[in-house]
Tab-separated table of C-alpha atoms and ligand atoms in Angstrom:
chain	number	residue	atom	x	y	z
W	1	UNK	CA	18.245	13.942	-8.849
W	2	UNK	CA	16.426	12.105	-11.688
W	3	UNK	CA	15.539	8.811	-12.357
W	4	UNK	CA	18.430	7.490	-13.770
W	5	UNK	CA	20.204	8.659	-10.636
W	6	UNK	CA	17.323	6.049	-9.443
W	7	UNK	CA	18.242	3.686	-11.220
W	8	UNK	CA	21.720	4.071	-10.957
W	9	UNK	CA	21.452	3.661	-7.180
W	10	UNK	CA	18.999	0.072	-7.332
W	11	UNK	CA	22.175	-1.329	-8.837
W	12	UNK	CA	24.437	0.080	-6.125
W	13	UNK	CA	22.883	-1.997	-3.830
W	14	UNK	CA	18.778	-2.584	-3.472
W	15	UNK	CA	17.129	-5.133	-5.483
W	16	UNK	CA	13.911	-4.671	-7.926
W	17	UNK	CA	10.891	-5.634	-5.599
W	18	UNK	CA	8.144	-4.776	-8.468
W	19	UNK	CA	8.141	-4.292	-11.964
W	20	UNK	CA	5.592	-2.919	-14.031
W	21	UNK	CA	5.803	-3.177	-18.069
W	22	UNK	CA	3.553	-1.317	-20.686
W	23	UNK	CA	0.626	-1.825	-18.091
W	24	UNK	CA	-2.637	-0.770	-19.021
W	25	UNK	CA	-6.157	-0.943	-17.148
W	26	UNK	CA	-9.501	-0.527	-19.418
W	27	UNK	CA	-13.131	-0.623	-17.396
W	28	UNK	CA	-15.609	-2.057	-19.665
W	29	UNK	CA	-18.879	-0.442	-19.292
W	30	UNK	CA	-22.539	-1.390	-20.502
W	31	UNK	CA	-23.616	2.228	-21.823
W	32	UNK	CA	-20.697	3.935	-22.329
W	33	UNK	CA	-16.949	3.685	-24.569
W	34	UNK	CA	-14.766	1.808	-22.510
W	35	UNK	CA	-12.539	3.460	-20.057
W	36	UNK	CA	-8.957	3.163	-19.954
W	37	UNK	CA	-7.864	4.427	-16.394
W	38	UNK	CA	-4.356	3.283	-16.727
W	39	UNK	CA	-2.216	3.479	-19.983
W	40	UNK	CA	1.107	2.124	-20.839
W	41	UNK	CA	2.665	2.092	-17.258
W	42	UNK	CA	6.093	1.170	-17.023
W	43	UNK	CA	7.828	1.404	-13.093
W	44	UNK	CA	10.230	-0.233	-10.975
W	45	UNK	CA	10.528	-0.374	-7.619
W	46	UNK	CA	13.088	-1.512	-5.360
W	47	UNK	CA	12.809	-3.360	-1.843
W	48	UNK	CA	13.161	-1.043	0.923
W	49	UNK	CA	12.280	2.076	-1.295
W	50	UNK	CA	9.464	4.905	0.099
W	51	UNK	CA	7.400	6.352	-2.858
W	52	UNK	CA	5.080	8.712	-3.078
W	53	UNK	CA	2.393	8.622	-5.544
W	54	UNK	CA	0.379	11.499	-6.254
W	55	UNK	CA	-2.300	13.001	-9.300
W	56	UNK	CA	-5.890	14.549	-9.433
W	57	UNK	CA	-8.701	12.852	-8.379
W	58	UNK	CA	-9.362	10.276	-11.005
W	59	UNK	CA	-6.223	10.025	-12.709
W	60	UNK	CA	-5.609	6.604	-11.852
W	61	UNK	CA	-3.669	5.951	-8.569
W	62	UNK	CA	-6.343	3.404	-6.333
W	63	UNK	CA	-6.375	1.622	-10.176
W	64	UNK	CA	-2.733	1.645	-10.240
W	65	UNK	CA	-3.025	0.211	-6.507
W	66	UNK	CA	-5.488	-2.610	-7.524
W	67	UNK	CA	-2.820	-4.019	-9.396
W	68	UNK	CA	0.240	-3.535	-7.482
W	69	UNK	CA	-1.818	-5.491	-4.792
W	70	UNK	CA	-2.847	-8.216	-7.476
W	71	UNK	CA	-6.315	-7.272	-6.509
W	72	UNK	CA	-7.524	-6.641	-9.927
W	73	UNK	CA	-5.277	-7.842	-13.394
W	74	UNK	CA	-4.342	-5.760	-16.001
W	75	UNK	CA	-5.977	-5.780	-19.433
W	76	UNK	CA	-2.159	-5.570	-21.035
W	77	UNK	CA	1.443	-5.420	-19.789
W	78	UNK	CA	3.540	-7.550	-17.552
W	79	UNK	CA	3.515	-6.857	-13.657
W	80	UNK	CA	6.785	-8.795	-12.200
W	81	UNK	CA	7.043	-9.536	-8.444
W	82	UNK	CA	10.556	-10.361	-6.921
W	83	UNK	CA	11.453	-10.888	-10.323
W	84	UNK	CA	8.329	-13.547	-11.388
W	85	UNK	CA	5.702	-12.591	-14.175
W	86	UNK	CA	1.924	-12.748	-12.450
W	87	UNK	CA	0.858	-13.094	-15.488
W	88	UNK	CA	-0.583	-16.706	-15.548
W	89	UNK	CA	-0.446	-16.475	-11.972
W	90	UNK	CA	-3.625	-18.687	-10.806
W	91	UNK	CA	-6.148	-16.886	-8.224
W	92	UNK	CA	-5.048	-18.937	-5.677
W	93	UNK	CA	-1.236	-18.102	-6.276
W	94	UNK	CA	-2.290	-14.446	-6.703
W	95	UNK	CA	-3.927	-14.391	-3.288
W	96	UNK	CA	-1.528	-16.495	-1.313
W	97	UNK	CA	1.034	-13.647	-2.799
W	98	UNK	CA	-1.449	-11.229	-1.343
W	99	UNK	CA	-1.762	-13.130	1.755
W	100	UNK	CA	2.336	-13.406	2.641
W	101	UNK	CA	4.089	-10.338	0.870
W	102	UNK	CA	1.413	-6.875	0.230
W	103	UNK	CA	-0.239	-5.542	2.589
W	104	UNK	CA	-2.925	-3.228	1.810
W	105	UNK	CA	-4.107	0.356	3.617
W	106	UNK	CA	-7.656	1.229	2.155
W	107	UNK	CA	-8.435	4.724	2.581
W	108	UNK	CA	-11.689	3.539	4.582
W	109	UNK	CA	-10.111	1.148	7.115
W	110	UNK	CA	-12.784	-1.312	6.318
W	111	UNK	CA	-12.265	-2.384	10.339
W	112	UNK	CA	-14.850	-5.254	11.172
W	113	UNK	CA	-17.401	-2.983	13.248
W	114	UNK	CA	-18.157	-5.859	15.874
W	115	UNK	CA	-15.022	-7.312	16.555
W	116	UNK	CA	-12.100	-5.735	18.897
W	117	UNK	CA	-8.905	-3.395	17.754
W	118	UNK	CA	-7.306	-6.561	18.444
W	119	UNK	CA	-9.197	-9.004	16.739
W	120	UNK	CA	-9.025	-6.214	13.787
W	121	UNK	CA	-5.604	-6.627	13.891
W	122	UNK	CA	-5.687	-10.368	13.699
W	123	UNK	CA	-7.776	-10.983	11.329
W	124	UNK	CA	-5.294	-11.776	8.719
W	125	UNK	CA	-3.541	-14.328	10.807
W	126	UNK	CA	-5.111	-17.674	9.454
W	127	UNK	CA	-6.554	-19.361	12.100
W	128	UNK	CA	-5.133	-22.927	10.550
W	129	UNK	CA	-1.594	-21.574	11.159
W	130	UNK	CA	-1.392	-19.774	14.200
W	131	UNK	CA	-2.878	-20.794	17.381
W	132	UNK	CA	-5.390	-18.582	19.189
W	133	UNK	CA	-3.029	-17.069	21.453
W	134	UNK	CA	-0.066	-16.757	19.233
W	135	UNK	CA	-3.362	-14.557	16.911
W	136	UNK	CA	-3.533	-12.492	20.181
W	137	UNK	CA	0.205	-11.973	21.157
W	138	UNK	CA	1.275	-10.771	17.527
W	139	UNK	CA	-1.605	-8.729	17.194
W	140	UNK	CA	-1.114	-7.395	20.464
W	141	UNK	CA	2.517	-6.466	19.147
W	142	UNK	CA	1.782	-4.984	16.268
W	143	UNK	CA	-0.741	-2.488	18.436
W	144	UNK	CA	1.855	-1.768	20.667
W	145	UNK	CA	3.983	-0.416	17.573
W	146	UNK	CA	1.063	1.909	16.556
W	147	UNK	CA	0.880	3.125	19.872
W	148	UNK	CA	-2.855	1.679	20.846
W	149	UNK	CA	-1.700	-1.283	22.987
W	150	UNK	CA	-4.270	0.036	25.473
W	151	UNK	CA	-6.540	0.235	22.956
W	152	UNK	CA	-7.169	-3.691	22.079
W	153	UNK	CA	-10.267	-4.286	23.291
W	154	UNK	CA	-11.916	-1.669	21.853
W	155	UNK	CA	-14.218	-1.675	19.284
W	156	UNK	CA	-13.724	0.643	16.350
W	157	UNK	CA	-16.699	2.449	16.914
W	158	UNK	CA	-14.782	3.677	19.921
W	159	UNK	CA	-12.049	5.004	18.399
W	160	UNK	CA	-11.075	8.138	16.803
W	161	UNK	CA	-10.534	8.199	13.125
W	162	UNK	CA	-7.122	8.497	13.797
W	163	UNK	CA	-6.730	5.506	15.972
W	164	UNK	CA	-8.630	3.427	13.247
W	165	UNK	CA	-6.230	4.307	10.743
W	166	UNK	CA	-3.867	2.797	13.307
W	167	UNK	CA	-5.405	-0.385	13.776
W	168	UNK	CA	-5.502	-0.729	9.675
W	169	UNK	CA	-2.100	0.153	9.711
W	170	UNK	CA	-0.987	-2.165	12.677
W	171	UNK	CA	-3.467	-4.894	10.854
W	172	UNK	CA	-1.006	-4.359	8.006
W	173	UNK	CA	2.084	-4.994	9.838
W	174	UNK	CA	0.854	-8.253	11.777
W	175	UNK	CA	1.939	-10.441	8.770
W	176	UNK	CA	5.030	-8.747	8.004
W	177	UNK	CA	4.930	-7.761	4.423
W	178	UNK	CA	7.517	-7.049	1.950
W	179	UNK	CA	5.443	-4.499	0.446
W	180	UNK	CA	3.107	-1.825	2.181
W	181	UNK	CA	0.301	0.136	0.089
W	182	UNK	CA	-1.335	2.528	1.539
W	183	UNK	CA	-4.100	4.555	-0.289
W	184	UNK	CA	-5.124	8.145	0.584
W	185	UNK	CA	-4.180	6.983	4.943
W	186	UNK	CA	-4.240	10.497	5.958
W	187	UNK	CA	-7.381	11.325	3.440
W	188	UNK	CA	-9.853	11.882	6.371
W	189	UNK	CA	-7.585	12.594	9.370
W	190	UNK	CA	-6.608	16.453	11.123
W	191	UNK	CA	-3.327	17.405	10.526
W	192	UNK	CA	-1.949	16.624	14.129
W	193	UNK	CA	-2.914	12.947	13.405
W	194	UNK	CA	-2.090	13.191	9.170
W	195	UNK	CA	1.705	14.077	11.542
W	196	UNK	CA	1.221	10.789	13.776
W	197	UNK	CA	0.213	8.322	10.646
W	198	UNK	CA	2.512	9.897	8.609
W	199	UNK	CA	5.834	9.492	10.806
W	200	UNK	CA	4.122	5.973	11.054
W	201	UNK	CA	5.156	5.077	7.957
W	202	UNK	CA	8.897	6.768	7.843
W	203	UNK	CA	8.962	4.219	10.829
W	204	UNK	CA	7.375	0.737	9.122
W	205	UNK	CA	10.049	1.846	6.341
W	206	UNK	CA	12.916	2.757	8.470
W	207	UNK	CA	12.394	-0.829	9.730
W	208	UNK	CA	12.968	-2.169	6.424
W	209	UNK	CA	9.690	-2.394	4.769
W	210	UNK	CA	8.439	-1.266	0.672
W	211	UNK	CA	5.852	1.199	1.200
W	212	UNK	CA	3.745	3.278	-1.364
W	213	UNK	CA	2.034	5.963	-0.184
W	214	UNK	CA	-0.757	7.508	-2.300
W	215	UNK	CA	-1.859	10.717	-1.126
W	216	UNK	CA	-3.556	14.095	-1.980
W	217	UNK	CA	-1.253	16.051	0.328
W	218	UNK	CA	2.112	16.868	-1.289
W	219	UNK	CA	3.682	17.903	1.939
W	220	UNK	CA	3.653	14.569	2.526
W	221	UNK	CA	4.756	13.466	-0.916
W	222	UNK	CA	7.329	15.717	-0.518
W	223	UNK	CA	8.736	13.624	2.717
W	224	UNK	CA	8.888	10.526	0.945
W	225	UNK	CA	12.279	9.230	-0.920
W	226	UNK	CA	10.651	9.372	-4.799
W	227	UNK	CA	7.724	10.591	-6.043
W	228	UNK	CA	5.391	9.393	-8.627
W	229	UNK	CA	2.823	11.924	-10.234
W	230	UNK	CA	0.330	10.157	-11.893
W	231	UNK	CA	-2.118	12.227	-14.837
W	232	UNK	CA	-4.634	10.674	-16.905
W	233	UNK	CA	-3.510	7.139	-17.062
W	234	UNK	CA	0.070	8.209	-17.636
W	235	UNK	CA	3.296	8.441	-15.738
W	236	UNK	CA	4.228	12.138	-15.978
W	237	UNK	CA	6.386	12.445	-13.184
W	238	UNK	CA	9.060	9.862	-11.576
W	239	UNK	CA	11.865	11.437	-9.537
W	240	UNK	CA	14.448	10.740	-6.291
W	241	UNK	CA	14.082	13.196	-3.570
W	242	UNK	CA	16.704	13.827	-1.441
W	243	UNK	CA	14.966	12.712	1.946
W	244	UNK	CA	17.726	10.669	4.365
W	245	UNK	CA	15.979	6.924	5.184
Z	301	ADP	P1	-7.880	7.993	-8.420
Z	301	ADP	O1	-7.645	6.963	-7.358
Z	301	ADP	O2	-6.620	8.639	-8.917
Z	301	ADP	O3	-8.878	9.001	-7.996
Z	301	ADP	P2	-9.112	5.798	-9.876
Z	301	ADP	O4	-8.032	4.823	-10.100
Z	301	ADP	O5	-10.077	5.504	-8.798
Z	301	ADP	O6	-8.483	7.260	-9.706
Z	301	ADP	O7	-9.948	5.970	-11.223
Z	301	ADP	C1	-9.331	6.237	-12.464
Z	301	ADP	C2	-10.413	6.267	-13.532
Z	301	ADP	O8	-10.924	4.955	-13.732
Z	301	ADP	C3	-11.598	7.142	-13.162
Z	301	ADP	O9	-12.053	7.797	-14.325
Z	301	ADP	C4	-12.617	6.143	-12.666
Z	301	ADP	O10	-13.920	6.611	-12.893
Z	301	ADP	C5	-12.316	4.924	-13.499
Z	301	ADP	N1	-12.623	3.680	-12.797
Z	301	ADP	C6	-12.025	3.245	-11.657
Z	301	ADP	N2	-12.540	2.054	-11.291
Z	301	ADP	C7	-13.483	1.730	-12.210
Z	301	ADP	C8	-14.370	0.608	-12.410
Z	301	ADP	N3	-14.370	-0.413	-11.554
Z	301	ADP	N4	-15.184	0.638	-13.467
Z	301	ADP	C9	-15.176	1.668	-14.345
Z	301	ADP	N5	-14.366	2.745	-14.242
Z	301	ADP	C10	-13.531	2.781	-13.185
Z	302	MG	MG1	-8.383	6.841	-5.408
């Protein structure tokens, strides 16, 4: 399959979740030319779809990331979500849209060392909307899913690297977001637990969830339903795999 066959199926039935046109990143640096990590990126993605984005070390993919999750704003192009231009998006709108709809997997977990799994897990429950023991229950239920339920009192410096990924993941899930991205998850993990995280997500999208998985490892690419091979700044690669949801 191609990607018009991609196309061809969003209008058989999904609708566009994120739309990227003519996007282009350039870093601005004091003693050296100006870097343009991403250039003239134009992508689609429909809700419920599993991609797989993959390239060399440097060729752009945590940038491309950084934008999807409205964390940083591109220097040009037009980055549509559900259909609405972020354009002039205020910071506040931009991180409110961060807050209900895109979750984001860092490759480093960046767990809060002194707090529990499930206070890890909580974290993004605002305390001004959700009593302390409704915090507690849905984070407790969103470990459960990841399989650590035992695990919630735990600090993270008592867990194994693959039960930290976990806890970002579950962390992730707590708020239930339309959109998951997940950047390098299995980066640092041994293959039996690469396995565990990575049937993780065929299950957070079996259950209806966006996610965007950017990895080194194309066996796991290679899993997903489309993959997305990033080079230099470009596109150079965008195509359906035949993978069953
Ligand atoms: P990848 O995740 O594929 O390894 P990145 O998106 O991290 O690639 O980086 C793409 C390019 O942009 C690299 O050359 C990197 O050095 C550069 N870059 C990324 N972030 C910044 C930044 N904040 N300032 C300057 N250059 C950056
Ligand atoms: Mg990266």
């Amino acid at each position: 399959m191609n990607r018009t066959s991609n196309a061809l199926s969003r209008r058989d039935g999904t609708d566009t979740l994120i739309q990227l046109e003519h996007i282009s990143k350039t870093y601005q640096s004091d003693h050296a030319v100006p870097h343009q990590a991403l250039q003239d990126i134009s992508l689609e993605i429909g809700r419920g779809e599993f991609v797989g984005i993959v390239g060399n070390s440097g060729s752009g993919k945590s940038t491309l990331m950084r934008i999807l999750s409205c964390e940083e704003r591109p220097t040009a192009g037009v980055y549509r979500f559900e259909g609405i231009s972020l354009q002039d998006s205020t910071p506040q709108a931009l991180s409110r849209l961060r807050r209900r709809k895109i979750a984001v997997i860092p490759q480093q977990y960046r767990l809060l060392r002194r707090c529990s799994a499930w206070e890890n897990v909580a974290a993004p429950l605002n305390s001004g909307s959700f009593s302390p023991s409704d915090r507690r229950r849905r984070a407790l239920r969103a470990l459960r899913q990841v399989g650590l339920r035992d695990c919630a009192d735990r600090l993270p410096g008592e867990l194994s690297g693959g039960q930290q990924q976990r806890v970002a993941i579950a962390r992730a899930m707590v708020c239930h977001p339309a959109m998951i991205l997940a950047d390098e998850p299995t980066g640092a993990l041994d293959i039996e637990s690469r396995e565990a995280i990575f049937q993780l997500f065929q299950q957070i999208h079996a259950a209806g969830a966006t996610v965007l998985l950017i990895t080194h490892d194309l066996s796991l690419a290679a899993r997903t339903q489309r993959l997305v091979r990033i080079h230099r700044g470009h596109i150079c690669e965008d195509r359906c795999l035949d993978n069953i949801a």
